[in-house]
GROMACS .gro file of C-alpha atoms in nm:
model
  394
    1MET     CA    1  15.586  17.124  17.211
    2LEU     CA    2  15.700  17.175  17.570
    3LYS     CA    3  15.622  16.964  17.871
    4LYS     CA    4  15.335  17.063  18.093
    5TYR     CA    5  15.553  17.157  18.387
    6TYR     CA    6  15.752  17.399  18.173
    7PHE     CA    7  15.432  17.596  18.126
    8ILE     CA    8  15.390  17.638  18.503
    9ILE     CA    9  15.757  17.720  18.568
   10TYR     CA   10  15.780  17.983  18.296
   11PHE     CA   11  15.478  18.174  18.415
   12LEU     CA   12  15.592  18.163  18.777
   13LEU     CA   13  15.943  18.275  18.692
   14PHE     CA   14  15.848  18.548  18.449
   15THR     CA   15  15.535  18.742  18.534
   16TYR     CA   16  15.654  19.098  18.496
   17SER     CA   17  15.597  19.291  18.174
   18VAL     CA   18  15.852  19.466  17.955
   19LYS     CA   19  15.708  19.783  17.812
   20ALA     CA   20  15.708  19.786  17.435
   21GLN     CA   21  15.779  20.160  17.418
   22ILE     CA   22  16.136  20.091  17.531
   23ASN     CA   23  16.372  20.156  17.242
   24LEU     CA   24  16.619  19.881  17.164
   25SER     CA   25  16.981  19.980  17.129
   26VAL     CA   26  17.192  19.946  16.814
   27TYR     CA   27  17.352  19.640  16.973
   28SER     CA   28  17.022  19.451  16.991
   29GLU     CA   29  16.965  19.127  16.797
   30ILE     CA   30  16.653  18.951  16.672
   31SER     CA   31  16.705  18.578  16.619
   32LEU     CA   32  16.520  18.266  16.520
   33VAL     CA   33  16.603  17.994  16.770
   34THR     CA   34  16.557  17.632  16.668
   35ALA     CA   35  16.581  17.332  16.901
   36GLY     CA   36  16.638  16.975  16.794
   37PRO     CA   37  16.402  16.684  16.860
   38GLY     CA   38  16.377  16.505  17.191
   39GLU     CA   39  16.310  16.143  17.276
   40GLU     CA   40  15.939  16.175  17.354
   41LEU     CA   41  15.675  16.181  17.081
   42TYR     CA   42  15.568  16.540  17.151
   43GLU     CA   43  15.933  16.648  17.124
   44ALA     CA   44  16.002  16.458  16.802
   45PHE     CA   45  15.951  16.754  16.568
   46GLY     CA   46  16.181  16.998  16.747
   47HIS     CA   47  16.084  17.353  16.836
   48SER     CA   48  16.112  17.714  16.712
   49ALA     CA   49  16.100  18.045  16.899
   50ILE     CA   50  16.212  18.408  16.862
   51ARG     CA   51  16.483  18.565  17.076
   52ILE     CA   52  16.539  18.936  17.139
   53LYS     CA   53  16.871  19.023  17.298
   54ASP     CA   54  16.994  19.369  17.397
   55PRO     CA   55  17.309  19.380  17.612
   56VAL     CA   56  17.274  19.754  17.671
   57LEU     CA   57  16.923  19.719  17.816
   58GLN     CA   58  17.019  19.385  17.974
   59LEU     CA   59  16.732  19.215  17.793
   60ASP     CA   60  16.752  18.857  17.678
   61LEU     CA   61  16.402  18.730  17.609
   62ILE     CA   62  16.252  18.431  17.431
   63TYR     CA   63  15.908  18.451  17.272
   64ASN     CA   64  15.772  18.099  17.270
   65TYR     CA   65  15.452  18.015  17.079
   66GLY     CA   66  15.461  17.650  17.188
   67ILE     CA   67  15.286  17.670  17.525
   68PHE     CA   68  14.965  17.485  17.607
   69ASP     CA   69  14.782  17.408  17.931
   70PHE     CA   70  14.641  17.062  18.009
   71ASN     CA   71  14.430  17.221  18.283
   72ARG     CA   72  14.240  17.447  18.046
   73PRO     CA   73  13.866  17.362  18.060
   74ASN     CA   74  13.761  17.090  17.812
   75PHE     CA   75  14.122  17.048  17.697
   76TYR     CA   76  14.082  16.701  17.545
   77THR     CA   77  13.739  16.772  17.397
   78ASN     CA   78  13.866  17.089  17.232
   79PHE     CA   79  14.175  16.904  17.107
   80ALA     CA   80  13.956  16.640  16.938
   81LYS     CA   81  13.733  16.909  16.787
   82GLY     CA   82  14.028  17.103  16.651
   83ASN     CA   83  13.986  17.395  16.890
   84MET     CA   84  14.334  17.366  17.035
   85ILE     CA   85  14.446  17.685  17.210
   86TYR     CA   86  14.818  17.752  17.239
   87SER     CA   87  14.978  18.058  17.396
   88LEU     CA   88  15.275  18.286  17.352
   89ALA     CA   89  15.495  18.298  17.660
   90ARG     CA   90  15.775  18.552  17.707
   91TYR     CA   91  16.047  18.478  17.960
   92ASP     CA   92  16.422  18.493  18.018
   93PHE     CA   93  16.618  18.310  17.752
   94LYS     CA   94  16.840  18.144  18.013
   95TYR     CA   95  16.546  17.931  18.131
   96PHE     CA   96  16.468  17.827  17.774
   97LEU     CA   97  16.829  17.726  17.712
   98ALA     CA   98  16.859  17.547  18.045
   99SER     CA   99  16.561  17.324  17.969
  100TYR     CA  100  16.717  17.204  17.643
  101LYS     CA  101  17.056  17.162  17.801
  102ARG     CA  102  16.895  16.941  18.065
  103ASP     CA  103  16.733  16.733  17.790
  104LYS     CA  104  17.056  16.726  17.585
  105ARG     CA  105  16.895  16.869  17.271
  106TRP     CA  106  17.082  17.087  17.023
  107VAL     CA  107  16.990  17.455  16.988
  108LYS     CA  108  17.081  17.683  16.698
  109GLN     CA  109  17.038  18.058  16.659
  110GLN     CA  110  17.002  18.259  16.336
  111VAL     CA  111  17.057  18.632  16.382
  112LEU     CA  112  16.851  18.837  16.136
  113ASN     CA  113  16.985  19.118  15.920
  114LEU     CA  114  16.753  19.398  16.032
  115THR     CA  115  16.764  19.775  16.054
  116GLN     CA  116  16.711  19.945  16.388
  117GLN     CA  117  16.356  20.034  16.286
  118GLU     CA  118  16.281  19.672  16.192
  119LYS     CA  119  16.420  19.544  16.520
  120GLN     CA  120  16.197  19.783  16.706
  121ALA     CA  121  15.899  19.668  16.499
  122PHE     CA  122  15.970  19.306  16.592
  123PHE     CA  123  15.995  19.401  16.957
  124GLN     CA  124  15.669  19.594  16.958
  125TYR     CA  125  15.488  19.321  16.766
  126LEU     CA  126  15.600  19.046  17.005
  127GLU     CA  127  15.537  19.254  17.316
  128ASN     CA  128  15.186  19.328  17.199
  129ASN     CA  129  15.131  18.958  17.121
  130ALA     CA  130  15.252  18.865  17.469
  131LEU     CA  131  14.980  19.068  17.641
  132PRO     CA  132  14.723  18.850  17.825
  133LYS     CA  133  14.449  18.954  17.584
  134ASN     CA  134  14.658  18.858  17.277
  135LYS     CA  135  14.876  18.567  17.386
  136ASP     CA  136  14.632  18.286  17.295
  137TYR     CA  137  14.592  18.160  16.940
  138LEU     CA  138  14.415  17.876  16.759
  139TYR     CA  139  14.681  17.613  16.700
  140ASP     CA  140  14.705  17.405  16.384
  141PRO     CA  141  14.981  17.143  16.367
  142TYR     CA  142  15.047  17.211  15.998
  143PHE     CA  143  14.955  17.572  15.930
  144ASN     CA  144  14.975  17.768  16.255
  145ASN     CA  145  15.232  17.640  16.502
  146CYS     CA  146  15.559  17.739  16.668
  147ALA     CA  147  15.754  17.691  16.343
  148THR     CA  148  15.521  17.884  16.110
  149LYS     CA  149  15.478  18.178  16.349
  150PRO     CA  150  15.832  18.324  16.305
  151ARG     CA  151  15.794  18.315  15.926
  152ASP     CA  152  15.449  18.476  15.936
  153ILE     CA  153  15.563  18.745  16.178
  154THR     CA  154  15.869  18.819  15.965
  155LYS     CA  155  15.655  18.853  15.651
  156SER     CA  156  15.403  19.069  15.835
  157ILE     CA  157  15.671  19.313  15.952
  158LEU     CA  158  15.900  19.319  15.650
  159GLU     CA  159  15.624  19.276  15.387
  160ASP     CA  160  15.769  19.296  15.034
  161ASP     CA  161  16.123  19.345  15.162
  162VAL     CA  162  16.164  18.975  15.241
  163ILE     CA  163  16.152  18.671  15.014
  164PHE     CA  164  16.154  18.315  15.141
  165ASN     CA  165  16.329  18.130  14.860
  166ASN     CA  166  16.253  17.760  14.899
  167LYS     CA  167  16.380  17.635  14.563
  168ASN     CA  168  16.650  17.426  14.731
  169LEU     CA  169  16.395  17.216  14.920
  170ASN     CA  170  16.271  16.878  14.799
  171LYS     CA  171  15.932  16.964  14.650
  172ASP     CA  172  15.794  16.611  14.614
  173LEU     CA  173  15.693  16.511  14.967
  174SER     CA  174  15.344  16.487  15.114
  175PHE     CA  175  15.245  16.613  15.457
  176ARG     CA  176  15.232  16.251  15.574
  177GLU     CA  177  15.580  16.177  15.441
  178LEU     CA  178  15.719  16.488  15.607
  179THR     CA  179  15.554  16.391  15.935
  180ASN     CA  180  15.657  16.025  15.921
  181ASN     CA  181  16.018  16.123  15.849
  182GLU     CA  182  16.028  16.272  16.198
  183ILE     CA  183  15.881  15.977  16.392
  184HIS     CA  184  15.956  15.606  16.361
  185TRP     CA  185  15.676  15.411  16.195
  186ASN     CA  186  15.683  15.138  16.463
  187THR     CA  187  15.568  15.353  16.755
  188TRP     CA  188  15.225  15.387  16.908
  189GLY     CA  189  15.234  15.759  16.846
  190SER     CA  190  15.295  15.712  16.474
  191LEU     CA  191  15.024  15.445  16.454
  192GLY     CA  192  14.773  15.664  16.636
  193LEU     CA  193  14.848  15.969  16.424
  194ASN     CA  194  14.821  15.779  16.096
  195LEU     CA  195  14.495  15.617  16.204
  196VAL     CA  196  14.313  15.940  16.285
  197VAL     CA  197  14.425  16.147  15.985
  198GLY     CA  198  14.273  16.111  15.640
  199ASN     CA  199  14.405  16.140  15.287
  200LYS     CA  200  14.439  16.519  15.305
  201LEU     CA  201  14.775  16.442  15.464
  202ASP     CA  202  14.876  16.259  15.145
  203GLN     CA  203  14.860  16.580  14.942
  204LYS     CA  204  15.195  16.714  14.824
  205ALA     CA  205  15.311  17.003  15.041
  206THR     CA  206  15.436  17.323  14.883
  207PRO     CA  207  15.789  17.429  14.983
  208GLU     CA  208  15.641  17.699  15.206
  209GLU     CA  209  15.416  17.444  15.376
  210TYR     CA  210  15.725  17.239  15.468
  211GLN     CA  211  15.790  17.506  15.728
  212PHE     CA  212  15.547  17.354  15.979
  213LEU     CA  213  15.858  17.157  16.080
  214PRO     CA  214  16.125  17.354  16.271
  215ASP     CA  215  16.408  17.199  16.065
  216TYR     CA  216  16.255  17.332  15.744
  217SER     CA  217  16.178  17.666  15.904
  218LEU     CA  218  16.548  17.694  15.988
  219LYS     CA  219  16.642  17.609  15.629
  220ALA     CA  220  16.387  17.855  15.490
  221PHE     CA  221  16.539  18.140  15.692
  222ASN     CA  222  16.885  18.043  15.567
  223TYR     CA  223  16.764  18.071  15.206
  224ALA     CA  224  16.558  18.388  15.266
  225LYS     CA  225  16.659  18.724  15.119
  226ILE     CA  226  16.597  19.077  15.241
  227ASN     CA  227  16.596  19.399  15.040
  228ARG     CA  228  16.875  19.635  15.134
  229ASN     CA  229  16.899  19.947  14.916
  230LYS     CA  230  16.741  19.764  14.621
  231LYS     CA  231  16.983  19.477  14.661
  232TRP     CA  232  16.875  19.135  14.786
  233VAL     CA  233  17.102  19.000  15.057
  234ASP     CA  234  17.080  18.715  15.308
  235LEU     CA  235  16.820  18.756  15.580
  236VAL     CA  236  17.040  18.561  15.822
  237ILE     CA  237  17.371  18.733  15.893
  238LYS     CA  238  17.499  18.486  16.150
  239GLU     CA  239  17.418  18.130  16.258
  240GLU     CA  240  17.541  18.002  16.591
  241ILE     CA  241  17.525  17.666  16.767
  242LEU     CA  242  17.422  17.740  17.124
  243LEU     CA  243  17.398  17.378  17.239
  244ASN     CA  244  17.581  17.109  17.046
  245PHE     CA  245  17.422  16.773  17.123
  246LYS     CA  246  17.377  16.473  16.896
  247GLU     CA  247  17.028  16.471  16.747
  248LYS     CA  248  16.793  16.237  16.929
  249LYS     CA  249  16.540  16.001  16.783
  250PRO     CA  250  16.205  15.910  16.940
  251LYS     CA  251  16.214  15.605  17.163
  252ILE     CA  252  16.111  15.275  17.006
  253GLU     CA  253  15.889  15.095  17.253
  254THR     CA  254  15.983  14.738  17.349
  255LEU     CA  255  15.617  14.645  17.311
  256SER     CA  256  15.593  14.806  16.968
  257PRO     CA  257  15.263  14.814  16.776
  258PHE     CA  258  15.387  14.582  16.503
  259LEU     CA  259  15.494  14.325  16.763
  260ILE     CA  260  15.169  14.341  16.959
  261LEU     CA  261  14.948  14.339  16.650
  262SER     CA  262  15.150  14.050  16.505
  263ILE     CA  263  15.095  13.847  16.821
  264ILE     CA  264  14.722  13.921  16.806
  265SER     CA  265  14.716  13.824  16.439
  266ILE     CA  266  14.903  13.497  16.495
  267LEU     CA  267  14.669  13.410  16.782
  268GLY     CA  268  14.366  13.486  16.565
  269ILE     CA  269  14.499  13.281  16.274
  270TRP     CA  270  14.569  12.988  16.506
  271LEU     CA  271  14.216  13.005  16.654
  272THR     CA  272  14.072  13.021  16.304
  273TYR     CA  273  14.272  12.714  16.202
  274ARG     CA  274  14.150  12.532  16.512
  275ASP     CA  275  13.791  12.634  16.441
  276LEU     CA  276  13.822  12.510  16.084
  277LYS     CA  277  13.974  12.180  16.196
  278HIS     CA  278  13.708  12.114  16.462
  279ASN     CA  279  13.417  12.267  16.271
  280LYS     CA  280  13.341  12.525  16.540
  281ARG     CA  281  13.347  12.903  16.588
  282THR     CA  282  13.525  13.094  16.864
  283ARG     CA  283  13.257  13.351  16.932
  284LEU     CA  284  13.476  13.552  17.172
  285LEU     CA  285  13.733  13.609  16.894
  286ASP     CA  286  13.462  13.729  16.655
  287PHE     CA  287  13.309  13.957  16.916
  288SER     CA  288  13.651  14.105  17.005
  289LEU     CA  289  13.755  14.173  16.644
  290PHE     CA  290  13.423  14.327  16.547
  291PHE     CA  291  13.371  14.522  16.868
  292ILE     CA  292  13.718  14.678  16.878
  293THR     CA  293  13.733  14.767  16.506
  294GLY     CA  294  13.378  14.905  16.524
  295LEU     CA  295  13.451  15.115  16.832
  296ILE     CA  296  13.763  15.270  16.681
  297GLY     CA  297  13.578  15.321  16.353
  298LEU     CA  298  13.297  15.505  16.533
  299PHE     CA  299  13.555  15.735  16.692
  300LEU     CA  300  13.708  15.809  16.348
  301VAL     CA  301  13.367  15.891  16.201
  302LEU     CA  302  13.286  16.125  16.489
  303LEU     CA  303  13.619  16.302  16.435
  304TRP     CA  304  13.543  16.328  16.063
  305LEU     CA  305  13.199  16.476  16.124
  306PHE     CA  306  13.257  16.705  16.421
  307SER     CA  307  13.623  16.808  16.427
  308THR     CA  308  13.736  17.128  16.257
  309HIS     CA  309  14.071  16.961  16.182
  310GLU     CA  310  14.064  16.913  15.805
  311ILE     CA  311  14.331  16.645  15.832
  312VAL     CA  312  14.091  16.399  16.000
  313GLN     CA  313  13.845  16.408  15.710
  314ASN     CA  314  13.835  16.164  15.414
  315ASN     CA  315  13.985  15.892  15.630
  316PHE     CA  316  13.983  15.559  15.447
  317ASN     CA  317  14.087  15.372  15.760
  318ILE     CA  318  13.714  15.327  15.814
  319LEU     CA  319  13.726  15.070  15.533
  320TRP     CA  320  13.869  14.824  15.784
  321LEU     CA  321  13.767  15.001  16.104
  322VAL     CA  322  13.399  14.984  16.009
  323PRO     CA  323  13.164  15.147  16.265
  324LEU     CA  324  12.882  14.901  16.192
  325ASN     CA  325  13.107  14.623  16.324
  326LEU     CA  326  13.017  14.750  16.669
  327VAL     CA  327  12.653  14.643  16.621
  328VAL     CA  328  12.736  14.318  16.440
  329SER     CA  329  12.969  14.211  16.720
  330PHE     CA  330  12.672  14.146  16.950
  331PHE     CA  331  12.494  13.935  16.688
  332LEU     CA  332  12.806  13.720  16.657
  333LEU     CA  333  12.787  13.630  17.026
  334LYS     CA  334  12.472  13.429  16.955
  335LYS     CA  335  12.479  13.053  16.925
  336LYS     CA  336  12.151  13.053  16.740
  337SER     CA  337  12.099  13.104  16.368
  338LEU     CA  338  12.193  13.442  16.226
  339HIS     CA  339  12.018  13.670  15.981
  340LYS     CA  340  12.116  13.637  15.617
  341TRP     CA  341  12.221  14.001  15.596
  342ILE     CA  342  12.513  13.929  15.831
  343ILE     CA  343  12.662  13.691  15.574
  344TYR     CA  344  12.628  13.952  15.302
  345TYR     CA  345  12.776  14.212  15.534
  346ILE     CA  346  13.081  13.997  15.612
  347GLN     CA  347  13.133  13.927  15.240
  348PHE     CA  348  13.123  14.302  15.187
  349LEU     CA  349  13.389  14.342  15.459
  350VAL     CA  350  13.615  14.109  15.260
  351LEU     CA  351  13.593  14.346  14.964
  352LEU     CA  352  13.663  14.647  15.187
  353VAL     CA  353  13.981  14.490  15.330
  354LEU     CA  354  14.097  14.392  14.980
  355SER     CA  355  14.054  14.755  14.870
  356ILE     CA  356  14.312  14.876  15.124
  357PRO     CA  357  14.621  14.757  14.926
  358VAL     CA  358  14.477  14.916  14.611
  359LEU     CA  359  14.430  15.256  14.777
  360TRP     CA  360  14.773  15.220  14.934
  361PHE     CA  361  14.945  15.132  14.605
  362LEU     CA  362  14.774  15.418  14.422
  363LYS     CA  363  14.870  15.652  14.711
  364ILE     CA  364  14.512  15.766  14.749
  365GLN     CA  365  14.586  15.716  15.117
  366VAL     CA  366  14.898  15.575  15.277
  367PHE     CA  367  14.818  15.349  15.572
  368PRO     CA  368  15.035  15.280  15.878
  369PRO     CA  369  15.258  14.972  15.811
  370ALA     CA  370  15.191  14.839  16.160
  371ILE     CA  371  14.831  14.748  16.064
  372VAL     CA  372  14.938  14.482  15.811
  373PRO     CA  373  14.912  14.192  16.063
  374ILE     CA  374  14.561  14.305  16.165
  375LEU     CA  375  14.450  14.329  15.802
  376MET     CA  376  14.567  13.970  15.756
  377ILE     CA  377  14.367  13.829  16.046
  378LEU     CA  378  14.061  14.033  15.952
  379LEU     CA  379  14.069  13.905  15.595
  380ILE     CA  380  14.124  13.544  15.703
  381ARG     CA  381  13.854  13.560  15.969
  382TYR     CA  382  13.602  13.730  15.741
  383ILE     CA  383  13.650  13.463  15.473
  384PHE     CA  384  13.617  13.191  15.736
  385LEU     CA  385  13.297  13.343  15.877
  386SER     CA  386  13.138  13.396  15.535
  387LYS     CA  387  13.166  13.019  15.476
  388LYS     CA  388  13.111  12.898  15.831
  389LEU     CA  389  12.791  13.092  15.894
  390LEU     CA  390  12.614  12.989  15.574
  391PRO     CA  391  12.443  12.681  15.727
  392SER     CA  392  12.323  12.882  16.026
  393ILE     CA  393  12.144  13.167  15.849
  394LYS     CA  394  11.769  13.213  15.870
   0.00000   0.00000   0.00000
């Protein structure tokens, strides 16, 4: 969740190693640090990290599981396949804080109620994880990210002595709803995300699964309890605001997807009206609609088949982004008579588009609102073609 250049700076500024056998002093603190969202899409969810501070040893370190490298071999291919490698970086906390101060994003710290032995265990665990041979991990945006790592580490170290009590969280939201609450629906990022993910994202998340979002991870730690002499007390003993900035929202693009797709839809409807009035067919419009929807549909099918990301499976967007459209688009460039199967195929496409509102209403899959204008032009054009092409079939 950090910018690419942060990755380079952190590793240049902090290349030395702190030996894990060093014993922390009684004045040491282990904290969960949470940062608010930024304006860019990749900053929209905020960020979580772990801080270890020891004034006696003059240590003030951040352990950041949100580092990735664009220059890693086959970065984009691995990302599409679901083999996304993130890394743990350990560096001076002052650089972490400075980056968020520069971006004017709030930062909060929750100091954990730990014994000296538990603090040392955290330190050793994180130091071992920061070693070059251990720092990389397989990232999952919902189940293994910067926000879930602190919880999993805490449970691993404290075992049965910690309970994450999530009863105060809203338990009726899906993964998609949780995600869409963080990013505005009328952005290209939101549209792209909701196009590539399937209906697995429409499953209701458990309260623990909410913690893939840093905000909910922060809340979960506030509600968590730790066993102290057979008495359950708060895991967090102190919460501090380190940077107090107003929470930012992702930028809304001037050329938003709904605007652009509405313009395309209006243009398509106007051309269809003109074709109907003059008894003609704009072949370039048909080719463009079929080629583009087919190409995107092919990409979605390849993701479904070959990506290890479970969230891209069972994607009903292929009901309107039909891969076979890619082949049919070239037939529709012809002036000559067309095969009868194309008429039947287009009539079938009408049924597929009409099924989208049904699936949407039943919440089998929630579709991005920005696609409504495109669904309109597709439906209108398909109906027009199914009637227009009848006289020209073989």
